[in-house]
XYZ file of C-alpha atoms in Angstrom:
388
model
C -1.108 44.552 20.136
C -1.809 46.039 16.681
C -5.264 47.627 17.389
C -7.334 48.767 20.423
C -9.990 46.225 19.366
C -9.924 43.211 17.019
C -12.363 40.761 15.671
C -12.297 37.643 17.873
C -12.039 34.858 15.375
C -10.612 31.319 15.794
C -6.889 31.124 15.437
C -5.075 28.718 12.995
C -4.355 25.407 14.594
C -1.235 25.212 12.305
C -0.049 28.698 12.963
C 3.722 28.639 12.894
C 5.858 29.614 15.698
C 2.978 29.898 18.213
C 4.208 30.609 21.724
C 2.946 31.865 25.027
C 2.231 35.648 25.051
C 3.608 38.011 27.602
C 0.036 38.438 28.913
C -0.291 34.747 29.565
C 3.091 34.846 31.480
C 1.832 37.560 33.527
C -1.463 35.688 34.108
C 0.524 32.774 35.411
C 2.318 34.863 37.996
C -0.907 35.442 39.795
C -1.109 31.697 40.315
C 2.129 31.742 42.238
C 0.400 33.379 45.083
C -2.381 30.857 45.082
C -0.059 27.729 44.782
C 2.101 29.141 47.579
C -0.835 29.560 49.849
C -2.113 26.091 49.435
C 1.314 24.441 49.695
C 2.063 26.384 52.799
C -1.319 25.275 54.316
C -0.665 21.691 53.510
C 2.897 21.803 54.871
C 1.619 23.312 58.170
C -1.102 20.669 58.592
C 1.638 17.965 57.973
C 3.866 19.568 60.571
C 0.937 19.320 63.056
C 0.466 15.716 62.035
C -2.946 16.603 60.620
C -2.349 15.513 57.028
C -5.445 13.552 56.835
C -7.604 16.447 57.691
C -5.912 18.682 55.095
C -5.816 16.452 52.051
C -9.426 17.014 51.075
C -9.363 20.738 51.337
C -6.193 20.796 49.396
C -7.700 18.769 46.627
C -10.809 20.970 46.602
C -9.025 24.257 46.457
C -6.359 23.108 44.005
C -9.306 21.957 41.702
C -10.491 25.644 41.658
C -6.926 26.948 40.900
C -6.239 24.225 38.234
C -9.616 24.558 36.524
C -9.632 28.314 36.288
C -6.027 28.240 34.828
C -6.911 25.516 32.409
C -10.062 27.101 31.174
C -8.339 30.340 30.354
C -5.398 28.516 28.805
C -7.438 26.579 26.261
C -9.673 29.574 25.450
C -6.592 31.684 24.768
C -5.066 28.991 22.590
C -8.078 29.288 20.292
C -9.227 32.975 20.577
C -6.417 35.094 21.834
C -6.801 38.514 20.185
C -4.530 40.405 22.646
C -6.474 43.666 22.204
C -7.682 45.980 24.972
C -10.979 44.266 25.796
C -9.215 40.874 25.928
C -6.522 42.289 28.219
C -8.998 43.867 30.479
C -11.047 40.565 30.851
C -7.772 38.898 31.537
C -7.062 41.420 34.279
C -10.537 40.586 35.747
C -9.575 36.853 35.889
C -6.170 37.806 37.538
C -8.002 39.763 40.301
C -10.125 36.692 40.893
C -7.028 34.545 41.292
C -5.598 36.818 43.976
C -8.915 36.858 45.920
C -8.990 33.048 45.702
C -5.477 32.868 46.998
C -6.463 35.176 49.928
C -9.208 32.738 50.869
C -7.061 29.580 50.957
C -6.373 29.657 54.720
C -10.112 29.904 55.449
C -10.880 27.095 53.048
C -8.606 24.845 54.876
C -10.566 25.548 58.043
C -13.949 24.760 56.112
C -14.912 28.205 54.887
C -14.929 28.403 51.178
C -16.765 31.868 50.861
C -13.691 33.930 49.730
C -12.355 31.101 47.443
C -15.864 30.926 45.861
C -16.118 34.655 45.300
C -12.715 34.684 43.754
C -13.708 31.895 41.571
C -16.740 33.846 40.577
C -14.718 36.792 39.591
C -12.545 34.662 37.287
C -15.665 33.113 35.790
C -17.305 36.395 34.908
C -14.164 37.361 33.053
C -14.066 34.048 31.040
C -17.819 34.124 30.268
C -17.546 37.546 28.824
C -14.749 36.262 26.527
C -16.909 33.306 25.359
C -19.777 35.576 24.704
C -17.502 37.855 22.773
C -16.273 34.937 20.575
C -19.928 33.816 19.948
C -20.751 37.327 18.624
C -17.655 37.780 16.556
C -17.258 34.302 15.151
C -20.537 32.825 13.934
C -18.777 29.607 12.595
C -18.138 28.543 16.111
C -21.214 30.025 17.729
C -22.621 26.724 18.804
C -19.576 25.750 20.727
C -18.973 29.185 22.343
C -22.507 29.773 23.472
C -22.480 26.204 25.115
C -19.320 27.216 26.991
C -20.792 30.521 28.094
C -24.078 28.949 29.227
C -22.468 26.041 30.991
C -19.947 28.130 32.858
C -22.664 30.565 33.913
C -25.009 27.786 35.244
C -22.130 26.057 37.118
C -21.151 29.298 38.755
C -24.727 29.854 39.953
C -24.555 26.374 41.474
C -21.241 27.085 43.220
C -22.843 30.079 44.907
C -25.690 27.861 46.023
C -23.219 25.403 47.380
C -21.932 27.969 49.916
C -25.466 27.743 51.696
C -25.142 24.071 52.341
C -23.759 23.077 55.742
C -22.113 19.848 57.099
C -20.394 16.987 55.315
C -23.190 16.442 52.921
C -21.848 19.505 50.931
C -18.757 17.534 50.068
C -20.807 15.110 48.061
C -22.326 18.035 46.216
C -18.845 19.378 45.534
C -17.889 16.161 43.798
C -21.113 16.489 41.738
C -20.319 19.965 40.785
C -16.743 19.044 39.853
C -18.061 16.214 37.483
C -20.521 18.884 35.891
C -17.554 21.402 35.560
C -15.509 18.764 33.796
C -18.535 17.949 31.558
C -18.932 21.456 30.147
C -16.089 21.187 27.618
C -17.041 17.662 26.644
C -20.605 18.955 25.911
C -19.564 22.205 24.212
C -17.044 20.658 21.864
C -19.801 18.339 20.429
C -21.016 21.287 18.527
C -17.536 21.825 17.062
C -13.924 21.690 18.363
C -12.115 24.838 19.336
C -8.890 25.578 17.375
C -6.465 25.061 20.129
C -2.905 25.050 19.152
C -0.959 21.729 20.321
C 2.457 23.261 20.610
C 1.046 26.203 22.479
C -0.797 24.056 24.724
C 2.290 21.927 25.477
C 4.185 25.023 26.239
C 1.588 26.426 28.473
C 1.442 23.194 30.611
C 5.067 23.277 30.675
C 5.150 26.799 32.070
C 2.615 25.891 34.782
C 4.676 22.828 35.699
C 7.713 25.223 36.252
C 5.642 27.440 38.603
C 4.685 24.303 40.599
C 8.195 23.060 40.678
C 9.387 26.449 41.594
C 7.079 26.516 44.572
C 9.125 23.474 45.757
C 12.255 25.359 45.555
C 10.661 28.426 47.200
C 9.174 26.346 49.941
C 12.556 24.811 50.804
C 14.030 28.282 50.693
C 11.606 29.733 53.077
C 11.906 26.946 55.423
C 15.755 27.078 55.450
C 15.629 30.882 56.117
C 13.397 30.050 59.206
C 15.730 27.211 60.236
C 18.864 29.218 59.911
C 17.761 31.169 62.972
C 18.239 27.959 65.051
C 21.634 27.438 63.617
C 22.931 25.678 60.507
C 23.707 22.015 60.506
C 24.760 19.167 58.255
C 21.306 17.630 58.418
C 19.708 20.906 57.226
C 22.254 21.309 54.455
C 21.767 17.805 53.209
C 17.809 18.248 53.267
C 18.197 21.572 51.426
C 20.259 20.083 48.785
C 18.099 17.019 48.305
C 15.106 19.352 48.252
C 16.560 21.174 45.270
C 17.703 17.894 43.420
C 14.138 16.440 43.647
C 12.319 19.336 41.677
C 15.283 19.650 39.306
C 15.115 15.940 38.333
C 11.258 16.037 38.062
C 11.666 18.931 35.635
C 13.975 17.026 33.542
C 11.755 13.886 33.553
C 8.639 15.853 32.757
C 10.233 17.738 29.817
C 11.840 14.524 28.401
C 8.278 14.002 26.831
C 7.443 16.438 23.814
C 3.789 17.206 24.622
C 3.187 19.504 21.691
C 4.212 16.885 19.179
C 2.107 14.225 20.823
C -0.967 16.522 21.006
C -0.527 17.339 17.334
C -0.836 13.649 16.319
C -3.594 12.777 18.811
C -5.751 15.801 19.155
C -8.588 13.295 20.212
C -6.550 12.539 23.425
C -6.625 16.294 24.487
C -9.260 15.830 27.224
C -7.489 12.768 28.773
C -4.053 14.536 28.650
C -5.410 17.983 29.884
C -7.632 16.438 32.673
C -5.092 13.967 33.777
C -2.740 16.865 34.530
C -4.764 17.748 37.565
C -3.142 14.688 39.313
C 0.293 15.674 38.233
C 0.013 19.325 39.116
C -1.545 18.612 42.479
C 1.226 16.027 43.138
C 3.839 18.593 42.302
C 2.315 21.107 44.636
C 2.094 18.469 47.462
C 5.814 17.662 46.909
C 6.623 21.218 47.488
C 4.643 21.156 50.688
C 6.357 17.955 51.817
C 9.839 19.374 51.199
C 8.928 22.392 53.284
C 7.884 20.083 56.084
C 11.106 18.077 55.767
C 13.237 21.266 56.061
C 11.242 22.539 59.093
C 11.688 19.164 60.726
C 15.459 19.788 60.797
C 15.206 23.028 62.734
C 12.048 22.815 64.792
C 10.317 20.110 66.915
C 7.147 19.192 64.960
C 4.494 16.753 65.775
C 4.756 14.606 62.712
C 7.288 11.727 62.762
C 9.822 10.818 60.138
C 7.597 8.409 58.370
C 4.847 11.102 58.031
C 7.433 13.635 56.725
C 8.773 11.416 54.021
C 5.312 10.057 52.975
C 4.428 13.737 52.396
C 7.030 13.778 49.692
C 7.217 10.116 48.463
C 3.404 9.536 47.866
C 2.851 12.489 45.475
C 6.185 11.924 43.953
C 5.340 8.251 43.035
C 1.836 9.271 41.888
C 3.166 12.045 39.585
C 5.647 9.596 37.934
C 2.991 7.029 37.171
C 0.593 9.510 35.879
C 3.099 11.079 33.606
C 3.699 7.783 31.913
C -0.068 7.058 31.593
C -0.781 10.302 29.996
C 1.866 9.959 27.302
C 1.208 6.325 26.314
C -1.798 7.083 24.051
C 0.082 9.897 22.118
C 3.551 8.132 21.545
C 5.858 5.655 22.891
C 7.075 7.268 26.125
C 10.870 7.675 26.669
C 10.466 6.466 30.273
C 9.731 2.740 30.204
C 6.848 1.302 32.186
C 8.921 -1.267 34.156
C 11.400 1.528 35.198
C 8.492 3.801 36.211
C 6.724 1.059 38.371
C 10.034 -0.155 39.920
C 11.042 3.489 40.704
C 7.548 4.434 42.143
C 7.490 1.263 44.423
C 10.961 2.035 45.683
C 9.974 5.631 46.351
C 7.058 4.478 48.407
C 9.127 1.935 50.339
C 11.416 4.768 51.560
C 8.597 5.747 54.025
C 9.333 2.527 55.824
C 13.015 3.184 56.038
C 12.600 6.818 57.222
C 12.256 6.070 61.058
C 15.624 4.278 60.934
C 17.567 6.462 58.558
C 16.107 9.820 59.317
C 14.587 12.502 57.104
C 17.860 13.814 55.584
C 19.210 10.366 54.496
C 15.741 9.301 53.190
C 15.458 12.421 51.050
C 18.893 11.819 49.571
C 17.639 8.281 48.564
C 14.534 9.745 47.011
C 16.676 12.105 44.981
C 19.057 9.341 44.054
C 16.139 7.132 42.789
C 14.908 9.990 40.615
C 18.446 10.436 39.309
C 18.728 6.761 38.443
C 15.274 6.835 36.690
C 16.497 9.803 34.534
C 19.819 8.129 33.855
C 18.096 4.940 32.892
C 15.823 6.874 30.550
C 18.598 8.743 28.756
C 20.615 5.567 28.343
C 17.840 3.589 26.945
C 15.892 6.172 25.006
C 14.211 4.666 22.164
C 13.306 6.424 18.862
C 10.229 8.489 19.236
C 7.310 7.020 17.285
C 3.749 8.483 17.410
C 0.964 6.178 18.758
C -1.224 4.615 16.030
């Protein structure tokens, strides 16, 4: 930070050596609490064999987490000044994230009041930054004003959403999600923001590590609880497989150079950015599934082996397929389609084998399938060529 206050102008899209700032890293840490809460709630519901009831609240709350993180990330890529007002408004958004995290348990019970208030606090901080950019940078005023107005209007609608009772409000939630996703599409028609492709690629990679870290943390916490009931070979096997799965997912995810692809296909930024909702939610769900698997080794839970393995296998297969789909428009993926489809199918089939093999052995198979996918990718890696 060179000055107490700087003029907020658009940053250079070709700025060399652009990397995530320490403030962005601190900002991401607040999301650790939110992701931990949502993964824990999904894991608890799975243990009680109520996964079906928890999936929708999980997806709804995760949308708020992901969308708030993504909005700030793309704004910062284009207008980060790192001066005192910018840092203060970032702090406001961080406070909103913690408030949202505190409301996650109530949201799973159907009360979204605290989550919505936390979301409101985050949006207030973001709108103030868009207004500041509009005042300081006339060249992009049409775009920045559209963002500020769009986000403000949507926040008013979210507050109104709280007053609606019953299942009908879920349909309105979907409508509001579509409107939220439409704000950047409409705003960018007046002129595209100067986001940096390598910076965006790094930021998404950092959030991926947070989500995969939650898988490790979930397993660690569950192991700690299970140790009280005595260590066993089954528990050790589950814990080891639970570490191998996120580690291999990390390797597969970072085998695709997102920054290079986005630099070539800036027009695919919306598809790539929005599609990560599926990948990120799947990674969080894998963490919840792994926690359930470890708990199943030490405690008696209501969910059977098939349900426990499905909680890991289904989001795992979904993440792999979605990862391939997002990179196809940018460049020829290093992971082949036929390999991805075969691996995803085999991963899903493990749920059928779980009652006979048990949770521990089936998790080992899942880890082995991911390892085989990674090995095949490394051995058959093709020269990277950008998509036309």
